[in-house]
Amino acid sequence: MDFSEEQLKRYSRHIILPEVGGKGQKKISEAKVLMVGAGGLGCPVGYYLAAAGVGTIAIVDNDEVELSNLQRQIAHSVKTLGVNKAESAKQTFESLNPDVNVVTIKERLNSKNVKDLFKDYDIIVDGTDNFPTRYLINDACVMLKKPLVSGAILRFEGQVTTILPHEGHCYRCLFEEPPPPGLVPSCQEAGVLGVLPGVIGALQATEVLKLILGKGKPLSGYLLIYDALGVNFRKVKVPKNKDCAVCGDNPTITELTDLPEEYCSI
Amino acid sequence: MEDIKIDKNLDIRGEVCPYTLVKSKLGIEMIEVGQVIEIILDYPEAADSVPKAMENYGHKVLKIEKINAKEWILQVRKEVED
């Protein structure tokens, strides 16, 4: 563990924690995390992971920064309007912490590229805003046995869960199939309080760091639901479903497929 | 008095808080449980705070002694894994 004097200062509050120490900080610096989406959730997740010194952060996003994003997507700015979101976030994260290597993947995730993109990373973070991608990420993580930290937000409510494939539940154990197109409104249609992804993203980043350090209990087997208006955190138990189509005893989904496009309109 | 076998020496003179603790923590991570580290320090506050922190980590402070007008010697035996 050879830290530079600068790193000793930067990570001093981590190093003095018994659960982190120099050894834990070294694990953080060697970790490789891939985030899908540099939007409301991806921005705070990446921001805190970069601050923590996560060695490699890959960001998958093929969208560009718009003015309507800046109410909640804190890694972007008026200076990066029109810039690819992965690229914009990379500039922010690397200026916060030059120790971090940010890899930009300016593609839309699909059944053909997902396994190849995920295979070199230790932990996957879902910060997407649509069901087809959410299910695709879940299924790919189950098949590759990659830990997945998933977050979702709408209006004043958010959810977080950690999926440790085959150890605990997966997204399909929780919701077998995506809801029909149009049933669940998008943030674009229903709105979202700008700070909400900050709360949920910070919880996701915490889960990622715990997984890297191997400390504490991950949110595997639970869904944490945050209600901002009522100030309630509810931790709901989610059993692993032995008949789950992807992680059950006799899986029926053994290959990845893309859901029809109309799902993407949400 | 029985002589204590020192397994590692650490000189943190010139360091101030919290780096006195940061370097002491990193130092103790480099020895095994049961081994002893001897730390020399000159930051007055650390002569009090570092031994306390070491006890809080679960280690055993064997000695904290002012050896001259400005310097202290701290001996800690590692008691628990990191």
mmCIF file of C-alpha atoms in Angstrom:
data_model
loop_
_atom_site.group_PDB
_atom_site.id
_atom_site.type_symbol
_atom_site.label_atom_id
_atom_site.label_comp_id
_atom_site.label_asym_id
_atom_site.label_seq_id
_atom_site.Cartn_x
_atom_site.Cartn_y
_atom_site.Cartn_z
ATOM 1 C CA MET A 1 0.000 0.000 0.000
ATOM 2 C CA ASP A 2 2.011 2.948 -1.199
ATOM 3 C CA PHE A 3 -0.023 6.099 -0.944
ATOM 4 C CA SER A 4 1.380 9.410 -2.109
ATOM 5 C CA GLU A 5 1.304 12.253 0.439
ATOM 6 C CA GLU A 6 -1.545 13.723 -1.609
ATOM 7 C CA GLN A 7 -3.525 10.477 -1.447
ATOM 8 C CA LEU A 8 -2.924 10.209 2.312
ATOM 9 C CA LYS A 9 -4.564 13.606 2.647
ATOM 10 C CA ARG A 10 -7.348 12.973 0.160
ATOM 11 C CA TYR A 11 -8.354 9.629 1.711
ATOM 12 C CA SER A 12 -7.410 10.358 5.354
ATOM 13 C CA ARG A 13 -11.014 10.172 6.599
ATOM 14 C CA HIS A 14 -11.364 6.766 4.968
ATOM 15 C CA ILE A 15 -8.032 5.394 6.159
ATOM 16 C CA ILE A 16 -8.757 6.127 9.829
ATOM 17 C CA LEU A 17 -12.057 4.217 9.663
ATOM 18 C CA PRO A 18 -11.465 0.708 11.060
ATOM 19 C CA GLU A 19 -13.753 -0.758 8.348
ATOM 20 C CA VAL A 20 -11.735 0.884 5.559
ATOM 21 C CA GLY A 21 -8.120 1.548 6.553
ATOM 22 C CA GLY A 22 -5.283 1.481 4.049
ATOM 23 C CA LYS A 23 -6.267 -2.008 2.925
ATOM 24 C CA GLY A 24 -9.849 -0.995 2.186
ATOM 25 C CA GLN A 25 -8.744 2.149 0.390
ATOM 26 C CA LYS A 26 -6.490 0.010 -1.770
ATOM 27 C CA LYS A 27 -9.484 -2.224 -2.628
ATOM 28 C CA ILE A 28 -11.453 0.883 -3.596
ATOM 29 C CA SER A 29 -8.627 2.064 -5.834
ATOM 30 C CA GLU A 30 -8.503 -1.319 -7.568
ATOM 31 C CA ALA A 31 -12.276 -1.607 -8.071
ATOM 32 C CA LYS A 32 -13.918 -1.391 -11.485
ATOM 33 C CA VAL A 33 -17.510 -0.193 -11.513
ATOM 34 C CA LEU A 34 -19.764 0.217 -14.533
ATOM 35 C CA MET A 35 -22.731 2.568 -14.353
ATOM 36 C CA VAL A 36 -25.545 2.486 -16.865
ATOM 37 C CA GLY A 37 -26.765 6.061 -17.255
ATOM 38 C CA ALA A 38 -25.220 9.390 -16.267
ATOM 39 C CA GLY A 39 -28.563 10.966 -15.455
ATOM 40 C CA GLY A 40 -30.298 11.770 -12.176
ATOM 41 C CA LEU A 41 -28.945 8.672 -10.413
ATOM 42 C CA GLY A 42 -25.676 8.159 -12.290
ATOM 43 C CA CYS A 43 -24.470 11.692 -11.523
ATOM 44 C CA PRO A 44 -24.470 11.384 -7.697
ATOM 45 C CA VAL A 45 -23.378 7.727 -7.772
ATOM 46 C CA GLY A 46 -20.393 8.545 -9.983
ATOM 47 C CA TYR A 47 -19.628 11.720 -8.080
ATOM 48 C CA TYR A 48 -19.286 9.888 -4.744
ATOM 49 C CA LEU A 49 -17.490 6.899 -6.244
ATOM 50 C CA ALA A 50 -14.999 9.269 -7.882
ATOM 51 C CA ALA A 51 -14.549 11.133 -4.588
ATOM 52 C CA ALA A 52 -13.997 7.804 -2.821
ATOM 53 C CA GLY A 53 -11.228 6.960 -5.293
ATOM 54 C CA VAL A 54 -12.804 4.049 -7.194
ATOM 55 C CA GLY A 55 -10.065 3.174 -9.682
ATOM 56 C CA THR A 56 -12.135 2.679 -12.820
ATOM 57 C CA ILE A 57 -15.616 4.015 -13.457
ATOM 58 C CA ALA A 58 -17.227 3.197 -16.796
ATOM 59 C CA ILE A 59 -20.288 5.174 -17.858
ATOM 60 C CA VAL A 60 -22.682 3.917 -20.522
ATOM 61 C CA ASP A 61 -24.802 6.737 -21.963
ATOM 62 C CA ASN A 62 -25.569 7.806 -25.511
ATOM 63 C CA ASP A 63 -27.642 10.858 -24.542
ATOM 64 C CA GLU A 64 -26.681 14.513 -24.603
ATOM 65 C CA VAL A 65 -26.981 17.059 -21.786
ATOM 66 C CA GLU A 66 -30.101 19.255 -22.006
ATOM 67 C CA LEU A 67 -31.097 22.259 -19.936
ATOM 68 C CA SER A 68 -34.035 20.316 -18.415
ATOM 69 C CA ASN A 69 -31.507 17.823 -16.953
ATOM 70 C CA LEU A 70 -29.739 20.388 -14.795
ATOM 71 C CA GLN A 71 -32.502 20.505 -12.161
ATOM 72 C CA ARG A 72 -31.165 17.155 -10.842
ATOM 73 C CA GLN A 73 -28.206 15.833 -12.909
ATOM 74 C CA ILE A 74 -25.471 17.454 -10.853
ATOM 75 C CA ALA A 75 -22.421 16.284 -12.798
ATOM 76 C CA HIS A 76 -23.445 18.329 -15.851
ATOM 77 C CA SER A 77 -23.501 22.095 -16.315
ATOM 78 C CA VAL A 78 -24.380 24.871 -18.739
ATOM 79 C CA LYS A 79 -20.841 24.442 -20.082
ATOM 80 C CA THR A 80 -21.627 20.894 -21.246
ATOM 81 C CA LEU A 81 -25.059 21.459 -22.818
ATOM 82 C CA GLY A 82 -25.208 19.348 -25.965
ATOM 83 C CA VAL A 83 -22.216 17.237 -24.862
ATOM 84 C CA ASN A 84 -22.578 13.457 -24.471
ATOM 85 C CA LYS A 85 -23.539 12.752 -20.828
ATOM 86 C CA ALA A 86 -20.815 10.159 -20.255
ATOM 87 C CA GLU A 87 -18.246 12.665 -21.539
ATOM 88 C CA SER A 88 -19.677 15.531 -19.484
ATOM 89 C CA ALA A 89 -19.667 13.404 -16.308
ATOM 90 C CA LYS A 90 -16.115 12.236 -17.039
ATOM 91 C CA GLN A 91 -14.894 15.854 -17.063
ATOM 92 C CA THR A 92 -16.577 16.514 -13.703
ATOM 93 C CA PHE A 93 -15.397 13.315 -12.013
ATOM 94 C CA GLU A 94 -11.816 13.606 -13.225
ATOM 95 C CA SER A 95 -11.580 17.210 -12.087
ATOM 96 C CA LEU A 96 -12.826 16.112 -8.655
ATOM 97 C CA ASN A 97 -10.314 13.274 -8.479
ATOM 98 C CA PRO A 98 -7.546 12.737 -11.054
ATOM 99 C CA ASP A 99 -6.801 9.300 -9.497
ATOM 100 C CA VAL A 100 -9.933 7.966 -11.160
ATOM 101 C CA ASN A 101 -9.973 6.558 -14.673
ATOM 102 C CA VAL A 102 -13.364 7.284 -16.259
ATOM 103 C CA VAL A 103 -14.205 5.198 -19.319
ATOM 104 C CA THR A 104 -16.969 6.570 -21.549
ATOM 105 C CA ILE A 105 -19.166 4.194 -23.533
ATOM 106 C CA LYS A 106 -21.333 6.266 -25.852
ATOM 107 C CA GLU A 107 -23.682 3.461 -26.817
ATOM 108 C CA ARG A 108 -27.197 2.373 -26.019
ATOM 109 C CA LEU A 109 -27.207 -0.910 -24.127
ATOM 110 C CA ASN A 110 -28.755 -3.839 -26.023
ATOM 111 C CA SER A 111 -28.853 -7.624 -25.932
ATOM 112 C CA LYS A 112 -25.877 -7.835 -28.292
ATOM 113 C CA ASN A 113 -23.393 -5.544 -26.501
ATOM 114 C CA VAL A 114 -24.380 -5.855 -22.825
ATOM 115 C CA LYS A 115 -22.379 -8.960 -21.828
ATOM 116 C CA ASP A 116 -19.271 -7.746 -23.567
ATOM 117 C CA LEU A 117 -19.520 -4.324 -21.911
ATOM 118 C CA PHE A 118 -20.130 -5.767 -18.413
ATOM 119 C CA LYS A 119 -17.605 -8.605 -18.403
ATOM 120 C CA ASP A 120 -14.540 -6.668 -17.204
ATOM 121 C CA TYR A 121 -16.281 -4.905 -14.300
ATOM 122 C CA ASP A 122 -16.749 -5.981 -10.669
ATOM 123 C CA ILE A 123 -20.037 -4.213 -9.920
ATOM 124 C CA ILE A 124 -22.823 -2.847 -12.142
ATOM 125 C CA VAL A 125 -24.953 0.179 -11.212
ATOM 126 C CA ASP A 126 -28.379 0.660 -12.755
ATOM 127 C CA GLY A 127 -29.376 4.302 -13.060
ATOM 128 C CA THR A 128 -31.656 3.946 -16.069
ATOM 129 C CA ASP A 129 -35.083 5.403 -16.650
ATOM 130 C CA ASN A 130 -36.805 2.657 -18.651
ATOM 131 C CA PHE A 131 -37.960 -0.908 -18.109
ATOM 132 C CA PRO A 132 -36.441 -2.642 -21.161
ATOM 133 C CA THR A 133 -32.928 -1.593 -20.113
ATOM 134 C CA ARG A 134 -33.621 -2.365 -16.448
ATOM 135 C CA TYR A 135 -34.637 -5.971 -17.282
ATOM 136 C CA LEU A 136 -31.797 -6.365 -19.742
ATOM 137 C CA ILE A 137 -29.283 -5.263 -17.074
ATOM 138 C CA ASN A 138 -30.830 -7.628 -14.508
ATOM 139 C CA ASP A 139 -30.794 -10.627 -16.836
ATOM 140 C CA ALA A 140 -27.235 -9.943 -17.985
ATOM 141 C CA CYS A 141 -26.017 -9.569 -14.370
ATOM 142 C CA VAL A 142 -27.696 -12.852 -13.362
ATOM 143 C CA MET A 143 -26.112 -14.659 -16.319
ATOM 144 C CA LEU A 144 -22.678 -13.140 -15.653
ATOM 145 C CA LYS A 145 -23.085 -13.432 -11.828
ATOM 146 C CA LYS A 146 -22.250 -9.741 -11.408
ATOM 147 C CA PRO A 147 -23.450 -7.811 -8.341
ATOM 148 C CA LEU A 148 -25.977 -5.149 -9.356
ATOM 149 C CA VAL A 149 -26.969 -2.056 -7.403
ATOM 150 C CA SER A 150 -30.251 -0.827 -8.742
ATOM 151 C CA GLY A 151 -32.043 2.476 -8.130
ATOM 152 C CA ALA A 152 -35.272 4.016 -9.377
ATOM 153 C CA ILE A 153 -37.044 7.331 -8.816
ATOM 154 C CA LEU A 154 -40.355 8.994 -9.609
ATOM 155 C CA ARG A 155 -42.037 12.127 -8.241
ATOM 156 C CA PHE A 156 -41.221 11.983 -4.474
ATOM 157 C CA GLU A 157 -40.453 8.283 -4.171
ATOM 158 C CA GLY A 158 -37.366 6.218 -4.770
ATOM 159 C CA GLN A 159 -36.240 2.600 -4.472
ATOM 160 C CA VAL A 160 -32.884 0.897 -4.002
ATOM 161 C CA THR A 161 -31.925 -2.759 -4.019
ATOM 162 C CA THR A 162 -28.750 -4.808 -4.308
ATOM 163 C CA ILE A 163 -28.847 -7.929 -6.409
ATOM 164 C CA LEU A 164 -26.305 -10.651 -5.681
ATOM 165 C CA PRO A 165 -27.219 -13.189 -8.381
ATOM 166 C CA HIS A 166 -28.140 -16.673 -7.074
ATOM 167 C CA GLU A 167 -27.506 -15.573 -3.458
ATOM 168 C CA GLY A 168 -30.515 -13.301 -3.122
ATOM 169 C CA HIS A 169 -33.431 -12.078 -5.203
ATOM 170 C CA CYS A 170 -33.145 -10.598 -8.692
ATOM 171 C CA TYR A 171 -35.292 -7.942 -10.341
ATOM 172 C CA ARG A 172 -37.514 -10.614 -11.924
ATOM 173 C CA CYS A 173 -38.103 -12.283 -8.518
ATOM 174 C CA LEU A 174 -39.536 -8.911 -7.512
ATOM 175 C CA PHE A 175 -41.420 -8.010 -10.706
ATOM 176 C CA GLU A 176 -41.653 -10.965 -13.078
ATOM 177 C CA GLU A 177 -42.275 -8.916 -16.212
ATOM 178 C CA PRO A 178 -41.991 -5.238 -17.054
ATOM 179 C CA PRO A 179 -45.291 -3.344 -16.711
ATOM 180 C CA PRO A 180 -47.141 -2.786 -19.976
ATOM 181 C CA PRO A 181 -46.010 0.301 -21.886
ATOM 182 C CA GLY A 182 -47.747 3.447 -20.637
ATOM 183 C CA LEU A 183 -48.775 2.083 -17.219
ATOM 184 C CA VAL A 184 -45.921 3.586 -15.246
ATOM 185 C CA PRO A 185 -45.298 7.201 -16.204
ATOM 186 C CA SER A 186 -41.778 8.482 -16.801
ATOM 187 C CA CYS A 187 -40.136 11.367 -14.938
ATOM 188 C CA GLN A 188 -40.686 13.324 -18.141
ATOM 189 C CA GLU A 189 -44.439 12.788 -17.806
ATOM 190 C CA ALA A 190 -44.861 12.752 -14.035
ATOM 191 C CA GLY A 191 -41.990 14.861 -12.732
ATOM 192 C CA VAL A 192 -39.388 14.195 -10.055
ATOM 193 C CA LEU A 193 -38.127 16.302 -7.174
ATOM 194 C CA GLY A 194 -34.587 17.259 -8.182
ATOM 195 C CA VAL A 195 -32.967 16.206 -4.912
ATOM 196 C CA LEU A 196 -34.600 12.745 -4.889
ATOM 197 C CA PRO A 197 -31.995 11.082 -7.155
ATOM 198 C CA GLY A 198 -29.366 12.576 -4.835
ATOM 199 C CA VAL A 199 -30.763 10.590 -1.895
ATOM 200 C CA ILE A 200 -31.207 7.377 -3.883
ATOM 201 C CA GLY A 201 -27.891 7.768 -5.735
ATOM 202 C CA ALA A 202 -26.027 8.308 -2.453
ATOM 203 C CA LEU A 203 -27.585 5.079 -1.115
ATOM 204 C CA GLN A 204 -26.512 3.245 -4.274
ATOM 205 C CA ALA A 205 -22.951 4.579 -3.947
ATOM 206 C CA THR A 206 -22.925 3.410 -0.307
ATOM 207 C CA GLU A 207 -23.958 -0.095 -1.394
ATOM 208 C CA VAL A 208 -21.201 -0.146 -4.028
ATOM 209 C CA LEU A 209 -18.543 0.860 -1.493
ATOM 210 C CA LYS A 210 -19.774 -1.763 1.009
ATOM 211 C CA LEU A 211 -19.551 -4.445 -1.682
ATOM 212 C CA ILE A 212 -16.017 -3.342 -2.600
ATOM 213 C CA LEU A 213 -14.939 -3.345 1.056
ATOM 214 C CA GLY A 214 -16.838 -6.516 1.947
ATOM 215 C CA LYS A 215 -18.193 -4.742 5.034
ATOM 216 C CA GLY A 216 -21.684 -4.528 6.470
ATOM 217 C CA LYS A 217 -24.799 -6.167 5.065
ATOM 218 C CA PRO A 218 -25.734 -5.422 1.473
ATOM 219 C CA LEU A 219 -29.384 -4.700 0.549
ATOM 220 C CA SER A 220 -29.601 -8.160 -1.012
ATOM 221 C CA GLY A 221 -32.988 -9.737 -0.327
ATOM 222 C CA TYR A 222 -34.534 -6.330 0.400
ATOM 223 C CA LEU A 223 -36.039 -3.387 -1.410
ATOM 224 C CA LEU A 224 -35.591 -0.049 0.335
ATOM 225 C CA ILE A 225 -38.366 2.414 -0.441
ATOM 226 C CA TYR A 226 -37.969 6.104 0.361
ATOM 227 C CA ASP A 227 -40.965 8.391 0.542
ATOM 228 C CA ALA A 228 -39.708 11.973 0.627
ATOM 229 C CA LEU A 229 -43.044 13.644 1.457
ATOM 230 C CA GLY A 230 -43.815 11.412 4.442
ATOM 231 C CA VAL A 231 -40.096 11.003 5.328
ATOM 232 C CA ASN A 232 -40.365 7.241 5.485
ATOM 233 C CA PHE A 233 -37.790 4.591 4.722
ATOM 234 C CA ARG A 234 -39.373 1.155 4.363
ATOM 235 C CA LYS A 235 -37.170 -1.920 4.026
ATOM 236 C CA VAL A 236 -39.266 -4.617 2.402
ATOM 237 C CA LYS A 237 -38.116 -8.232 2.373
ATOM 238 C CA VAL A 238 -37.909 -9.718 -1.126
ATOM 239 C CA PRO A 239 -37.588 -13.490 -1.229
ATOM 240 C CA LYS A 240 -35.661 -15.230 -3.954
ATOM 241 C CA ASN A 241 -38.180 -16.934 -6.253
ATOM 242 C CA LYS A 242 -37.165 -20.515 -7.037
ATOM 243 C CA ASP A 243 -39.441 -20.357 -10.097
ATOM 244 C CA CYS A 244 -37.870 -17.100 -11.341
ATOM 245 C CA ALA A 245 -37.565 -17.089 -15.138
ATOM 246 C CA VAL A 246 -33.927 -16.031 -15.021
ATOM 247 C CA CYS A 247 -32.408 -16.942 -11.629
ATOM 248 C CA GLY A 248 -34.750 -19.806 -10.597
ATOM 249 C CA ASP A 249 -34.002 -23.531 -10.482
ATOM 250 C CA ASN A 250 -35.180 -24.086 -14.059
ATOM 251 C CA PRO A 251 -34.693 -20.801 -15.879
ATOM 252 C CA THR A 252 -36.679 -20.208 -19.055
ATOM 253 C CA ILE A 253 -34.710 -17.101 -20.008
ATOM 254 C CA THR A 254 -31.278 -18.342 -21.005
ATOM 255 C CA GLU A 255 -30.535 -15.846 -23.747
ATOM 256 C CA LEU A 256 -30.834 -12.086 -23.817
ATOM 257 C CA THR A 257 -33.424 -10.453 -26.017
ATOM 258 C CA ASP A 258 -34.496 -6.841 -26.577
ATOM 259 C CA LEU A 259 -38.028 -5.845 -25.630
ATOM 260 C CA PRO A 260 -40.116 -4.156 -28.302
ATOM 261 C CA GLU A 261 -39.304 -0.490 -28.901
ATOM 262 C CA GLU A 262 -42.657 0.836 -27.616
ATOM 263 C CA TYR A 263 -41.447 0.120 -24.092
ATOM 264 C CA CYS A 264 -38.753 2.694 -24.625
ATOM 265 C CA SER A 265 -41.230 5.506 -25.100
ATOM 266 C CA ILE A 266 -41.963 5.599 -21.376
ATOM 267 C CA MET B 1 11.190 -4.374 33.675
ATOM 268 C CA GLU B 2 10.935 -6.800 30.814
ATOM 269 C CA ASP B 3 12.176 -5.555 27.474
ATOM 270 C CA ILE B 4 9.536 -5.384 24.787
ATOM 271 C CA LYS B 5 10.484 -6.684 21.347
ATOM 272 C CA ILE B 6 9.726 -4.032 18.727
ATOM 273 C CA ASP B 7 8.669 -5.405 15.325
ATOM 274 C CA LYS B 8 8.316 -2.087 13.530
ATOM 275 C CA ASN B 9 9.506 1.481 14.080
ATOM 276 C CA LEU B 10 7.619 4.465 12.778
ATOM 277 C CA ASP B 11 8.793 8.074 12.830
ATOM 278 C CA ILE B 12 5.956 10.552 12.466
ATOM 279 C CA ARG B 13 7.775 13.587 13.831
ATOM 280 C CA GLY B 14 6.695 16.677 11.914
ATOM 281 C CA GLU B 15 3.235 15.260 11.209
ATOM 282 C CA VAL B 16 0.119 16.932 12.597
ATOM 283 C CA CYS B 17 -3.416 15.606 13.193
ATOM 284 C CA PRO B 18 -5.048 13.779 11.526
ATOM 285 C CA TYR B 19 -1.984 12.510 9.616
ATOM 286 C CA THR B 20 -0.381 11.351 12.856
ATOM 287 C CA LEU B 21 -3.316 8.910 13.126
ATOM 288 C CA VAL B 22 -3.432 8.134 9.400
ATOM 289 C CA LYS B 23 0.247 7.092 9.416
ATOM 290 C CA SER B 24 -0.073 5.222 12.721
ATOM 291 C CA LYS B 25 -3.085 3.299 11.346
ATOM 292 C CA LEU B 26 -1.196 2.407 8.165
ATOM 293 C CA GLY B 27 1.791 1.383 10.295
ATOM 294 C CA ILE B 28 -0.203 -1.013 12.434
ATOM 295 C CA GLU B 29 -1.735 -2.559 9.300
ATOM 296 C CA MET B 30 1.794 -3.596 8.319
ATOM 297 C CA ILE B 31 2.400 -5.803 11.371
ATOM 298 C CA GLU B 32 0.758 -9.054 12.475
ATOM 299 C CA VAL B 33 -1.501 -9.592 15.477
ATOM 300 C CA GLY B 34 0.719 -9.978 18.546
ATOM 301 C CA GLN B 35 3.516 -7.810 17.108
ATOM 302 C CA VAL B 36 4.511 -4.416 18.476
ATOM 303 C CA ILE B 37 4.991 -1.079 16.721
ATOM 304 C CA GLU B 38 6.993 1.768 18.245
ATOM 305 C CA ILE B 39 6.012 5.235 17.101
ATOM 306 C CA ILE B 40 7.974 8.412 17.751
ATOM 307 C CA LEU B 41 5.965 11.617 17.523
ATOM 308 C CA ASP B 42 6.248 15.301 18.372
ATOM 309 C CA TYR B 43 2.736 16.689 17.933
ATOM 310 C CA PRO B 44 1.451 17.235 21.506
ATOM 311 C CA GLU B 45 -2.216 16.595 20.726
ATOM 312 C CA ALA B 46 -1.325 13.280 19.068
ATOM 313 C CA ALA B 47 0.380 12.044 22.257
ATOM 314 C CA ASP B 48 -3.131 11.915 23.665
ATOM 315 C CA SER B 49 -5.320 11.202 20.614
ATOM 316 C CA VAL B 50 -3.302 8.491 18.849
ATOM 317 C CA PRO B 51 -3.094 6.127 21.859
ATOM 318 C CA LYS B 52 -6.838 6.638 22.454
ATOM 319 C CA ALA B 53 -7.604 5.845 18.817
ATOM 320 C CA MET B 54 -5.416 2.723 18.972
ATOM 321 C CA GLU B 55 -7.353 1.484 22.015
ATOM 322 C CA ASN B 56 -10.595 2.196 20.137
ATOM 323 C CA TYR B 57 -9.367 0.058 17.221
ATOM 324 C CA GLY B 58 -8.955 -2.731 19.782
ATOM 325 C CA HIS B 59 -5.149 -2.659 20.137
ATOM 326 C CA LYS B 60 -3.135 -2.535 23.353
ATOM 327 C CA VAL B 61 -1.167 0.577 24.247
ATOM 328 C CA LEU B 62 1.922 -0.714 26.083
ATOM 329 C CA LYS B 63 3.595 2.625 26.642
ATOM 330 C CA ILE B 64 3.227 6.339 25.982
ATOM 331 C CA GLU B 65 6.194 8.239 27.347
ATOM 332 C CA LYS B 66 7.544 11.734 26.929
ATOM 333 C CA ILE B 67 11.231 11.223 26.198
ATOM 334 C CA ASN B 68 12.324 14.880 26.006
ATOM 335 C CA ALA B 69 10.861 18.395 25.816
ATOM 336 C CA LYS B 70 9.219 17.763 22.460
ATOM 337 C CA GLU B 71 9.010 14.038 21.701
ATOM 338 C CA TRP B 72 6.966 11.033 22.753
ATOM 339 C CA ILE B 73 7.411 7.306 22.311
ATOM 340 C CA LEU B 74 4.277 5.211 21.806
ATOM 341 C CA GLN B 75 4.311 1.409 21.837
ATOM 342 C CA VAL B 76 1.253 -0.477 20.617
ATOM 343 C CA ARG B 77 0.660 -4.211 20.385
ATOM 344 C CA LYS B 78 -1.664 -5.252 17.561
ATOM 345 C CA GLU B 79 -4.555 -7.198 19.068
ATOM 346 C CA VAL B 80 -7.076 -7.520 16.228
ATOM 347 C CA GLU B 81 -6.995 -8.033 12.446
ATOM 348 C CA ASP B 82 -7.522 -4.953 10.279
#
